[in-house]
mmCIF file of C-alpha atoms in Angstrom:
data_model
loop_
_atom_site.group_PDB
_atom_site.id
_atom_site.type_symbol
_atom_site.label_atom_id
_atom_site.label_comp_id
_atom_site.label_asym_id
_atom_site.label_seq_id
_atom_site.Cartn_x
_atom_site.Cartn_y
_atom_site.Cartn_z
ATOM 1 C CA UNK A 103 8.413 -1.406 -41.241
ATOM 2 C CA UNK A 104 6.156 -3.435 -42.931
ATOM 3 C CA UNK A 105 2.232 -3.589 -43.429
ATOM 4 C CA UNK A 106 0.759 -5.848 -45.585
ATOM 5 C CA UNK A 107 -0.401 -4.863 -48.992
ATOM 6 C CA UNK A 108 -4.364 -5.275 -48.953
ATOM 7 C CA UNK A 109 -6.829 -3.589 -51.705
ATOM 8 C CA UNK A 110 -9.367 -1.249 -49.459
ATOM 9 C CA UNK A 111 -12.438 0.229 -50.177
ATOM 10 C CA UNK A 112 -14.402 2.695 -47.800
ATOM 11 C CA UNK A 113 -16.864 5.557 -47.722
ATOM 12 C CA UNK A 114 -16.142 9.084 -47.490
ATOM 13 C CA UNK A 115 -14.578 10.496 -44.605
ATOM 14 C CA UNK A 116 -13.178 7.326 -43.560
ATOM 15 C CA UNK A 117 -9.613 6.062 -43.699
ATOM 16 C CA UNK A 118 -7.675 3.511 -45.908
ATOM 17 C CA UNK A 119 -4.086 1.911 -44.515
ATOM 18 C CA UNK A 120 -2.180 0.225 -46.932
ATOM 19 C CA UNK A 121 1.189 -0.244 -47.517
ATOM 20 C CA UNK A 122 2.807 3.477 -47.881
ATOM 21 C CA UNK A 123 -0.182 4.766 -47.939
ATOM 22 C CA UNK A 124 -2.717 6.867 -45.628
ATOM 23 C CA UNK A 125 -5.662 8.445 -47.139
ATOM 24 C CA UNK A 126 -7.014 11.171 -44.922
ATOM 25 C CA UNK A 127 -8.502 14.226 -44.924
ATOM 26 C CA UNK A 128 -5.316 16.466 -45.657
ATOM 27 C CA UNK A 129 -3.482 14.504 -47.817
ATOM 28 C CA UNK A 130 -0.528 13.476 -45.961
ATOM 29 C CA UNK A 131 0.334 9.416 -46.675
ATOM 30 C CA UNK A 132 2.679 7.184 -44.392
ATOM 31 C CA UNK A 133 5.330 7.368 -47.356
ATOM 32 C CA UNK A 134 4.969 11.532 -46.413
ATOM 33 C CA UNK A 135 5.253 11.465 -42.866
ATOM 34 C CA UNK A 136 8.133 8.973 -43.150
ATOM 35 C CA UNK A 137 9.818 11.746 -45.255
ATOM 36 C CA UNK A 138 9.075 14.673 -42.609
ATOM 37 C CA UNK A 139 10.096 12.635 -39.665
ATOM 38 C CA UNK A 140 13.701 11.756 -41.488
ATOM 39 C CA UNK A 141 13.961 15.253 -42.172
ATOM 40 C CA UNK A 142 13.227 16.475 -38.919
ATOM 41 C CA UNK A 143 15.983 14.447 -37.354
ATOM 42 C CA UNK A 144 18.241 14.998 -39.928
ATOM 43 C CA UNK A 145 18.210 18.958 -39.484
ATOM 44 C CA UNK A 146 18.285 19.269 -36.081
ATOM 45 C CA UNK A 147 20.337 16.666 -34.178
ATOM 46 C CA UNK A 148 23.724 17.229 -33.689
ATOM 47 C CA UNK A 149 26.448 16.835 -36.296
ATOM 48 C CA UNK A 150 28.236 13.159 -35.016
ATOM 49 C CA UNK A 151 30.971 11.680 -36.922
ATOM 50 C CA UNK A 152 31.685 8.259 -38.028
ATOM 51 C CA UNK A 153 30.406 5.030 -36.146
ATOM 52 C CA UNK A 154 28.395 7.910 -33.641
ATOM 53 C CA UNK A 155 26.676 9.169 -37.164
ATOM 54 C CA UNK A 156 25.966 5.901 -37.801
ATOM 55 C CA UNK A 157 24.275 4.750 -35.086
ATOM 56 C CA UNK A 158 22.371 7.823 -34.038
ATOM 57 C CA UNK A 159 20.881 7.520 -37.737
ATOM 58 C CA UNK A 160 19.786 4.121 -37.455
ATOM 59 C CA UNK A 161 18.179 5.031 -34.357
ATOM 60 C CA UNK A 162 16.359 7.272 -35.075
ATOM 61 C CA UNK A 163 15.037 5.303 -38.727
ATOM 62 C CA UNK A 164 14.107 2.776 -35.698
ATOM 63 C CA UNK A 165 12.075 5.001 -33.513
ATOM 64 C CA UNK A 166 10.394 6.510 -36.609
ATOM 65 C CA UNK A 167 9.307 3.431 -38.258
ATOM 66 C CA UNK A 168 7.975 2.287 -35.160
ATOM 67 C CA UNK A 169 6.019 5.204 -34.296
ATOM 68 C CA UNK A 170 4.169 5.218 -37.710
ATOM 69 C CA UNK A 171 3.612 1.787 -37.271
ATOM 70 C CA UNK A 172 1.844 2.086 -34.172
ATOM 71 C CA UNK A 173 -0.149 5.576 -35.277
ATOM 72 C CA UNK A 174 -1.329 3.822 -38.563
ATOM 73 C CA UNK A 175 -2.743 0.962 -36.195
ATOM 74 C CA UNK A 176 -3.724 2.754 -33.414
ATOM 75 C CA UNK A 177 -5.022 6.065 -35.154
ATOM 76 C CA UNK A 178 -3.989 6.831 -38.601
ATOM 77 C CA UNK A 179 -5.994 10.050 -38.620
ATOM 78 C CA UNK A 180 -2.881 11.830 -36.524
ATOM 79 C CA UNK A 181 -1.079 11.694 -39.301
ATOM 80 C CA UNK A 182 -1.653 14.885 -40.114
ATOM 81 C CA UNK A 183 -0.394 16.220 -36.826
ATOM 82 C CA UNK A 184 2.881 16.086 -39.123
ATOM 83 C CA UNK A 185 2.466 19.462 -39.913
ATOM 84 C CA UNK A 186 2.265 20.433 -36.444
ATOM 85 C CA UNK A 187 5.395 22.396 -35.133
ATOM 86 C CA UNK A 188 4.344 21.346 -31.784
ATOM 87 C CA UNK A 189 3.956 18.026 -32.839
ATOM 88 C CA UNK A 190 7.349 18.177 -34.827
ATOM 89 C CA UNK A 191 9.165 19.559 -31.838
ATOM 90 C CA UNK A 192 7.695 16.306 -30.024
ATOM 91 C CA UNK A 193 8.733 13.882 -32.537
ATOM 92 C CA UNK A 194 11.988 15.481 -32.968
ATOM 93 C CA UNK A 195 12.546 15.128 -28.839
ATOM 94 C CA UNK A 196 11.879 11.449 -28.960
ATOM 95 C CA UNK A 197 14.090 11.010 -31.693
ATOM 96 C CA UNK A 198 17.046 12.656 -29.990
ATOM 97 C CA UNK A 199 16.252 10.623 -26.931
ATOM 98 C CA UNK A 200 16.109 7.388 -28.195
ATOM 99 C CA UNK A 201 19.147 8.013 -30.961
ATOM 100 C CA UNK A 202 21.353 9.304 -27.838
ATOM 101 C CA UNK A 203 20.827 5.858 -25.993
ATOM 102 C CA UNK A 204 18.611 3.540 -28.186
ATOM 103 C CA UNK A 205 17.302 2.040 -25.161
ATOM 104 C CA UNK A 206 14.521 -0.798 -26.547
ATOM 105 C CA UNK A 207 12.155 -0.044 -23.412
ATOM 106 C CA UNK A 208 12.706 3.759 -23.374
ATOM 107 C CA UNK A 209 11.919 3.942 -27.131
ATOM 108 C CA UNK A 210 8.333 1.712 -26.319
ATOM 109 C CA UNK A 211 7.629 4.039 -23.986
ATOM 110 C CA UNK A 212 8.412 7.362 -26.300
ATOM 111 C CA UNK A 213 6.421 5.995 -29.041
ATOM 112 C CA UNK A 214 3.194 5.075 -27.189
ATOM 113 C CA UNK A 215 3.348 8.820 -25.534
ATOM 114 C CA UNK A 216 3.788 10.132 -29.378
ATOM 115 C CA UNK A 217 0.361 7.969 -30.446
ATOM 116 C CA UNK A 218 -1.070 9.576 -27.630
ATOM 117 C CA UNK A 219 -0.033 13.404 -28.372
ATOM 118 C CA UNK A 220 -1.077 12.931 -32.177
ATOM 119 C CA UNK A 221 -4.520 12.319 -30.394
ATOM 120 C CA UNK A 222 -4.615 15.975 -28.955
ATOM 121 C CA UNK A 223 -5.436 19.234 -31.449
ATOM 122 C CA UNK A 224 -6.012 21.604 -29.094
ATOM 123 C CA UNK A 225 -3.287 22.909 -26.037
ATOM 124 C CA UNK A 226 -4.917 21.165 -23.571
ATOM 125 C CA UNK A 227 -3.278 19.831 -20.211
ATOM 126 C CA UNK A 228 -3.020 16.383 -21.518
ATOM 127 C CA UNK A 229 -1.423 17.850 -24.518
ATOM 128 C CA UNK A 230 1.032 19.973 -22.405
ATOM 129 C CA UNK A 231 2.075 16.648 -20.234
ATOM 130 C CA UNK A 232 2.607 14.590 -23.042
ATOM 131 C CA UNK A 233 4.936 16.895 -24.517
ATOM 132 C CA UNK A 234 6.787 17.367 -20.684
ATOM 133 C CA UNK A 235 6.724 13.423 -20.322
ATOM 134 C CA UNK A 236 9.043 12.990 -23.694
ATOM 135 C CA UNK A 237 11.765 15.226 -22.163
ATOM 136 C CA UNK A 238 11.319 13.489 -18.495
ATOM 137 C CA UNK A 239 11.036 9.742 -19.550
ATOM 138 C CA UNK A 240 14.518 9.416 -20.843
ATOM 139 C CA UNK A 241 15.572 10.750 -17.472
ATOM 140 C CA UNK A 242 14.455 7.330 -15.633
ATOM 141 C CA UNK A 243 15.849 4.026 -15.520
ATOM 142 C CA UNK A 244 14.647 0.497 -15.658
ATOM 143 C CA UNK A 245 13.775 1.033 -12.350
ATOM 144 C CA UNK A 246 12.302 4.292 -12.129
ATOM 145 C CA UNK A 247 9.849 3.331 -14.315
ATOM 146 C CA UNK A 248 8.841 0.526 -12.577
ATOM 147 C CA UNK A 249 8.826 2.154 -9.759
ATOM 148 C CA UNK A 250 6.238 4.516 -10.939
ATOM 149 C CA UNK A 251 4.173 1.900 -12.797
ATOM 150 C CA UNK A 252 3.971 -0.223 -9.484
ATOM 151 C CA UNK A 253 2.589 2.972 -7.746
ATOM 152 C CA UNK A 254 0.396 3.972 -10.637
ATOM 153 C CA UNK A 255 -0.981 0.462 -10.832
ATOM 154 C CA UNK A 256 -1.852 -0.246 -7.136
ATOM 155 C CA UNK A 257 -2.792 3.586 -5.962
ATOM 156 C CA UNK A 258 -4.371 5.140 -9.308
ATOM 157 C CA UNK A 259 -6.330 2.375 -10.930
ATOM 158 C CA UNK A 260 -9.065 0.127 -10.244
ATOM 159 C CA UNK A 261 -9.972 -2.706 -12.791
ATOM 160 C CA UNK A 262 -13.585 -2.515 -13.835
ATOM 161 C CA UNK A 263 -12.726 -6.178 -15.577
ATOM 162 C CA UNK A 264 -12.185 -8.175 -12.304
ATOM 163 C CA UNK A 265 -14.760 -10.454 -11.491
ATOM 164 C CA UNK A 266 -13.688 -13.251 -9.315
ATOM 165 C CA UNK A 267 -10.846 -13.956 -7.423
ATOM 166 C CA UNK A 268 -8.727 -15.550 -9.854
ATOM 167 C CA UNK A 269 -8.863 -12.148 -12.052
ATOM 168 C CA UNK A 270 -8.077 -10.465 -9.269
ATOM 169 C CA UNK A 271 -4.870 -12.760 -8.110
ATOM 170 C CA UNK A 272 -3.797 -12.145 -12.060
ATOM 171 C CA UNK A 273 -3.997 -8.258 -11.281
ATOM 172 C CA UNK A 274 -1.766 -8.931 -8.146
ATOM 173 C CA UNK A 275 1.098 -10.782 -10.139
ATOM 174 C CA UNK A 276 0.736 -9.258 -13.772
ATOM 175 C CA UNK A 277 -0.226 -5.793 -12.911
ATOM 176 C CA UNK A 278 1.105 -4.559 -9.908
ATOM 177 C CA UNK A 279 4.158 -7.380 -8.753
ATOM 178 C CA UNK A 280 5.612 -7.138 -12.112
ATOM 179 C CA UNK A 281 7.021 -4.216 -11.473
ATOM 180 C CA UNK A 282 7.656 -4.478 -7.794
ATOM 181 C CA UNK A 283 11.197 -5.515 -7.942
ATOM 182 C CA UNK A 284 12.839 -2.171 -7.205
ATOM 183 C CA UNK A 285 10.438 -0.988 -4.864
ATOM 184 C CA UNK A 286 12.530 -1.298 -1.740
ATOM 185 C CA UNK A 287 16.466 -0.646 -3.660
ATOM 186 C CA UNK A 288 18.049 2.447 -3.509
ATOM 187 C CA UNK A 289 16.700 5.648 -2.084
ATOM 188 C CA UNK A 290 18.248 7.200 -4.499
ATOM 189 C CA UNK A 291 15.560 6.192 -6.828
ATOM 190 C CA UNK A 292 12.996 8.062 -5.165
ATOM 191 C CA UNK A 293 14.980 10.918 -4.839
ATOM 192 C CA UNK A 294 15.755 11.369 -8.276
ATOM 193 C CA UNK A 295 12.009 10.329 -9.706
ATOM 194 C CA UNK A 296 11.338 13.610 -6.859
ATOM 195 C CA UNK A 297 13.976 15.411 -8.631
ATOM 196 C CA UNK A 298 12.613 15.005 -12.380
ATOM 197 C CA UNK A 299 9.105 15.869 -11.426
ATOM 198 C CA UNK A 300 7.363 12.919 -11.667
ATOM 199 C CA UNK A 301 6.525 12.431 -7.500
ATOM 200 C CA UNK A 302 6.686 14.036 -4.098
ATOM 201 C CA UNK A 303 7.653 12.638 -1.971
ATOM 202 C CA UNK A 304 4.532 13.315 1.295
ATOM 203 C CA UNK A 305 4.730 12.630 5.079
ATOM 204 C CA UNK A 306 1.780 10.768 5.288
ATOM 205 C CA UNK A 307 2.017 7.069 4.581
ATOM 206 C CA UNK A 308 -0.389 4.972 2.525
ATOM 207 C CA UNK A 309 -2.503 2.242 3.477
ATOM 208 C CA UNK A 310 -1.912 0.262 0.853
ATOM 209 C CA UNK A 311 -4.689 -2.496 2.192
ATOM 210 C CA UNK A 312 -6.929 0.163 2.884
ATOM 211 C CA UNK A 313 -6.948 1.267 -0.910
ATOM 212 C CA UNK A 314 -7.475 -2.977 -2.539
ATOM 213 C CA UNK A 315 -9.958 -3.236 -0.260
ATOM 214 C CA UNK A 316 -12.038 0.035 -0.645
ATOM 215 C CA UNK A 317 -11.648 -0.696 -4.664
ATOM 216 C CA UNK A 318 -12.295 -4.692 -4.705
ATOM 217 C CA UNK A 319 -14.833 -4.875 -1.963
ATOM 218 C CA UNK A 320 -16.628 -7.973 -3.347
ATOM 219 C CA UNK A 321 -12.712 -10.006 -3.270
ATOM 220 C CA UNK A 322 -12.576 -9.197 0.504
ATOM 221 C CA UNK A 323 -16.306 -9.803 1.819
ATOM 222 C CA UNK A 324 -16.956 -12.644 3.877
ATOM 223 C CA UNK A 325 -20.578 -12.539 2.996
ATOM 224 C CA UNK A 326 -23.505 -12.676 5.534
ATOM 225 C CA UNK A 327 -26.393 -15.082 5.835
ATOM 226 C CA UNK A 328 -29.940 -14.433 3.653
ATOM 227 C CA UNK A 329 -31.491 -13.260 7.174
ATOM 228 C CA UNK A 330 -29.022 -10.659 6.991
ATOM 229 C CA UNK A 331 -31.075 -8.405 4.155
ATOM 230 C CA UNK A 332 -34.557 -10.176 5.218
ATOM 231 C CA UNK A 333 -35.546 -6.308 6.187
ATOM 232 C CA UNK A 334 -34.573 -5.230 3.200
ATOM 233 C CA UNK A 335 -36.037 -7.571 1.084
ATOM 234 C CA UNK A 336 -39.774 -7.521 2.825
ATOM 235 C CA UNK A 337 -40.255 -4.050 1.395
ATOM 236 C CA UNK A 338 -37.592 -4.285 -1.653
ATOM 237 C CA UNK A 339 -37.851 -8.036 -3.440
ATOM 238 C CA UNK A 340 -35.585 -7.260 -6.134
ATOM 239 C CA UNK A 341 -32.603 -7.160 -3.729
ATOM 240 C CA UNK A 342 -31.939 -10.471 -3.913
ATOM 241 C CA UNK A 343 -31.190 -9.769 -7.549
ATOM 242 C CA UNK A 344 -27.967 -7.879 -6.774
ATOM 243 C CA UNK A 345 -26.517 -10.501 -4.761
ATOM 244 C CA UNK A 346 -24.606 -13.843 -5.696
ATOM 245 C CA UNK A 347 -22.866 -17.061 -3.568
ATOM 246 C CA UNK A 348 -20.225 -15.627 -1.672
ATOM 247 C CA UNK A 349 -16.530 -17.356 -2.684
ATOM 248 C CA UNK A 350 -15.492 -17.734 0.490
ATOM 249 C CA UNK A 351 -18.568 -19.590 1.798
ATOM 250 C CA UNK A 352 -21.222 -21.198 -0.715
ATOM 251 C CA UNK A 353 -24.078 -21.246 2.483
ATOM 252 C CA UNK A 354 -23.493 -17.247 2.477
ATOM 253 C CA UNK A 355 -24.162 -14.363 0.020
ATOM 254 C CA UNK A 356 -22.843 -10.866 -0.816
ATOM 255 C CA UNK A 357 -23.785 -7.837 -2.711
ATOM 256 C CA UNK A 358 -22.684 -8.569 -6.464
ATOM 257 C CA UNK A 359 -21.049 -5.095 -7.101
ATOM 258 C CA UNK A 360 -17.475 -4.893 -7.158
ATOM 259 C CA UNK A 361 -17.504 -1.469 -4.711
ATOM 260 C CA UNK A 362 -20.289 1.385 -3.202
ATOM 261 C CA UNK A 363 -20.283 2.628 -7.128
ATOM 262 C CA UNK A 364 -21.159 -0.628 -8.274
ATOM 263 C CA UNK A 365 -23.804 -1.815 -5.801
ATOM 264 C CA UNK A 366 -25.327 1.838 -6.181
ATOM 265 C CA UNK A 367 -25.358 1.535 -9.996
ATOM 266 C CA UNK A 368 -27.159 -2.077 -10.056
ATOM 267 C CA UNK A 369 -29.449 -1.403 -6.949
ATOM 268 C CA UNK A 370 -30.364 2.284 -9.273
ATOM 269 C CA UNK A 371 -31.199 -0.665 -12.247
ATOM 270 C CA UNK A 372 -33.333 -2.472 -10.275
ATOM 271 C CA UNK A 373 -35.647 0.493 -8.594
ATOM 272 C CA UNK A 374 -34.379 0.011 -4.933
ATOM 273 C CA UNK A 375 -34.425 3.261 -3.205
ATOM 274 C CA UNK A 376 -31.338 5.043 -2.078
ATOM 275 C CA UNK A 377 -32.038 4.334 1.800
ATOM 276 C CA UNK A 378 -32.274 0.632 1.002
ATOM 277 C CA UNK A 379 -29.047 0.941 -0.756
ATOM 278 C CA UNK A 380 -27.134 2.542 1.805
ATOM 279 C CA UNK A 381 -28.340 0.077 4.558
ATOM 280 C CA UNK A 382 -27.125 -2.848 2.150
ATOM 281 C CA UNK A 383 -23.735 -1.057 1.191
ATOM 282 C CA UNK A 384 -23.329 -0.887 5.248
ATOM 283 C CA UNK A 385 -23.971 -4.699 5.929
ATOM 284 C CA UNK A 386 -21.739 -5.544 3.244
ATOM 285 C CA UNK A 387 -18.958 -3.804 5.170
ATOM 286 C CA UNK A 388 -19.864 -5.178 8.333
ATOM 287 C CA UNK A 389 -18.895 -8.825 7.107
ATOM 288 C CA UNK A 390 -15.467 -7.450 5.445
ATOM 289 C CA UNK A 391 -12.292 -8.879 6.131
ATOM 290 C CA UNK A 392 -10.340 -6.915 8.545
ATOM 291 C CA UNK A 393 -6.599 -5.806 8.007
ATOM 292 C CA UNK A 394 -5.144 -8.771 8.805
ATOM 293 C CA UNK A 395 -7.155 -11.148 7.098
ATOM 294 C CA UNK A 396 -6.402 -9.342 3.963
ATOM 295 C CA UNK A 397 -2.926 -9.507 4.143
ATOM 296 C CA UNK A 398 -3.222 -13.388 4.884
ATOM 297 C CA UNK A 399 -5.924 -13.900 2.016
ATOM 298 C CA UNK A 400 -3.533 -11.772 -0.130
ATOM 299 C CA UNK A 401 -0.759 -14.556 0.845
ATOM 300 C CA UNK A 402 -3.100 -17.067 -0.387
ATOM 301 C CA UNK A 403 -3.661 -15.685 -3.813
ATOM 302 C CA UNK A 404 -0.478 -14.282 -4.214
ATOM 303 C CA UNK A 405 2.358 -15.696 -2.206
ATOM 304 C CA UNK A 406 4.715 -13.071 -2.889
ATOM 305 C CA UNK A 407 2.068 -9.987 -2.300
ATOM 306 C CA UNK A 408 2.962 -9.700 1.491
ATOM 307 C CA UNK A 409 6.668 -9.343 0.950
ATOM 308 C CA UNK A 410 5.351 -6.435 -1.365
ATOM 309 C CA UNK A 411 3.851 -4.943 1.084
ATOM 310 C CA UNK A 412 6.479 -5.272 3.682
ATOM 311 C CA UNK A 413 8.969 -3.544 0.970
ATOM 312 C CA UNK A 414 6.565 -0.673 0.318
ATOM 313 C CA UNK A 415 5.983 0.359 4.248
ATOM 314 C CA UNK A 416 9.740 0.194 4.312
ATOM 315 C CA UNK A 417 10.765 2.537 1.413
ATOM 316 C CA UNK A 418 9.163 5.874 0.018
ATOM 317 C CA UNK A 419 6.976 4.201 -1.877
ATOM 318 C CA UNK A 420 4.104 4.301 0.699
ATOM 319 C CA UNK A 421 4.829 8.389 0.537
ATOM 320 C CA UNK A 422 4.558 8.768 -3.325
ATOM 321 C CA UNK A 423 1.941 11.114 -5.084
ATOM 322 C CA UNK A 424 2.275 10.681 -8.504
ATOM 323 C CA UNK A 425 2.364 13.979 -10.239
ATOM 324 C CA UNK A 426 0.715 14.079 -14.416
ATOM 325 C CA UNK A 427 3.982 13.609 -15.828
ATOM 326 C CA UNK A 428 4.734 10.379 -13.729
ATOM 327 C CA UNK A 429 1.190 9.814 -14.286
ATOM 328 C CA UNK A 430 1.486 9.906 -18.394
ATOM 329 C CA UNK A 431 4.765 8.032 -17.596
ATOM 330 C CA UNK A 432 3.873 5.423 -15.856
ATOM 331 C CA UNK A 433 0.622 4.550 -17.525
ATOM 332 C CA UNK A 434 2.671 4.248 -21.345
ATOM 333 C CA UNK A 435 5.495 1.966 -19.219
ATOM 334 C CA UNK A 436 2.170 -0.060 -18.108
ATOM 335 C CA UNK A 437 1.293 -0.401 -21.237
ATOM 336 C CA UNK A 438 3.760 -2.005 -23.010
ATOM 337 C CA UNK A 439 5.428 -4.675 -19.786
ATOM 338 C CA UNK A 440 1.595 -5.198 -18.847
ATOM 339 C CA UNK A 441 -0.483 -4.920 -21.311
ATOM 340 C CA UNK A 442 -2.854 -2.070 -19.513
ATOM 341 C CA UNK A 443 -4.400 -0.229 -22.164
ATOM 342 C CA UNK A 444 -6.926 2.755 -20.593
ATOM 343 C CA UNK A 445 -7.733 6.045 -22.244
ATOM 344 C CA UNK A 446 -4.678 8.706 -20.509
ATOM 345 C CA UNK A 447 -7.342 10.989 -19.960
ATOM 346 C CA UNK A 448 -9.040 8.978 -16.972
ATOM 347 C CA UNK A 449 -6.495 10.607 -15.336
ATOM 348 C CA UNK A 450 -5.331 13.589 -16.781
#
């Protein structure tokens, strides 16, 4: 590990990272928590012999290194969660995991959920499923995992960053079809992510159209002529101020917001009462794209989305319900192969 040598100065109660060193409030520098972690490992794994040793050592210098790394960029104030047991127990679980099978995307995945538990002091849930989700992780394969981000990405999120249909075509390929592969291989896979508790496995099916275009309503409206809010608009003039040019038709217009939330939030910004809001949130449906001229405007953007879909009614996928383990699992795999970076607790 290496971080560059810089001279600091800061105020009190604030924190200094240089190279080695971590000053916070109790004391403990990176040079320290190096030396616990090593010890940690050393104590308690299991007593290999020869090339075994070897490798299970260098391992487990990798995993450690890393995850200091990442806390003294990401927050170097859980350092002193070092003197933790609970937090010693965790570290010591990822490094048994990651020395057994040094895995490069497995050990990722352990070290973001390790940033994340130095985050939580108190035995709280989060704290609780962290700690179950460095047992479970090295339980899944390649697969698994993307098997749970895919779900996690399409079913539990909703990207307050989108803005126009380009943005939302990248969210298609980079943040839900990147993982999509698997999605229709083996039952097995489903069975066993069932098995380690990170899904169930329901009767009910989901719609998986139903949920993009609930959550990216402004992507799928058609938009509606002016006349269309000219009621509204005699007795509230500042509606026109929440709509823009519709994409799909520059002589038509739609309600800027995103979803309900969104048009409610701006129309609340602009003093338009609630019952002029709801009859604007229901002419905005009226002019949405039905089923199947989502899936064929989903085509459009994204040529491989409808195969995606096809794959999903086909498997177990459309029957998952994540549970907080696949949850906390799925949303550190999501972060490293995609880059999505949201506060855990959103969800948990």
């Amino acid at each position: 590990m290496e971080i560059s040598k810089k001279s600091q100065q800061a105020g009190n109660n604030s924190v200094n990272i240089q190279a080695e060193h971590v000053s916070i409030n109790s004391g403990l520098t990176i040079a320290h928590v190096k030396e616990i972690a090593n010890e940690i490992f050393e104590s308690n794994f299991y007593k290999l012999t020869g090339l075994a040793k070897e490798t299970a050592d260098k391992r487990a210098r990798e995993i450690t290194d890393q995850f200091i790394q990442e806390l003294a960029q990401k927050n170097p104030a859980g350092m002193q969660a070092a003197d933790d047991p609970d937090f010693q127990h965790s570290l010591f679980t990822a490094q048994k995991e990651y020395a057994r099978c040094g895995h490069k995307e497995l050990g990722d995945i352990l070290v973001d959920i390790l940033v994340d538990r130095t985050k939580q002091e108190e035995r709280s849930l989060l704290q609780i499923v962290l700690n179950e989700s460095l047992s479970i992780a090295p339980k899944l394969n390649s697969e698994q995992l993307d098997i749970l981000a895919c779900r996690f990405n399409v079913c539990y999120t909703r990207r307050l960053n989108i803005q126009n249909i380009e943005m939302f075509a990248d969210y298609l390929n980079n943040g839900i079809l990147i993982f999509s592969d698997p999605i229709n291989s083996k039952l097995s896979n489903y069975y066993h992510i069932e098995f380690v508790g990170c899904a169930s496995i329901r009767t009910g099916k989901t719609n998986l159209v139903k949920i993009l275009t609930k959550n990216y309503q402004a992507i799928f409206c058609k938009g509606y002529p002016q006349e269309a809010i000219k009621e509204i608009e005699d007795r509230e003039p500042n509606i026109s101020l929440v709509h823009i040019q519709s994409p799909h038709d520059s002589s038509l217009i739609q309600a800027r917001g995103m979803n309900d939330d969104a048009i409610k939030k701006m129309c609340s910004d602009k003093g338009i009462s609630e019952e002029s809001v709801n009859q604007l949130i229901q002419i905005n449906k009226k002019h949405l794209m039905n089923q199947q001229e989502v899936r064929e405007f989903l085509g459009k953007i994204s040529p491989r989305f409808p195969q995606f879909l096809v794959d999903a009614t086909s498997s177990p996928f459309n029957n998952m319900e994540l549970s907080s383990v696949g949850i906390a699992i799925a949303h550190a795999h999501s972060l490293k192969k995609a880059g999505f970076d949201a506060d855990l607790s959103i969800w948990i």
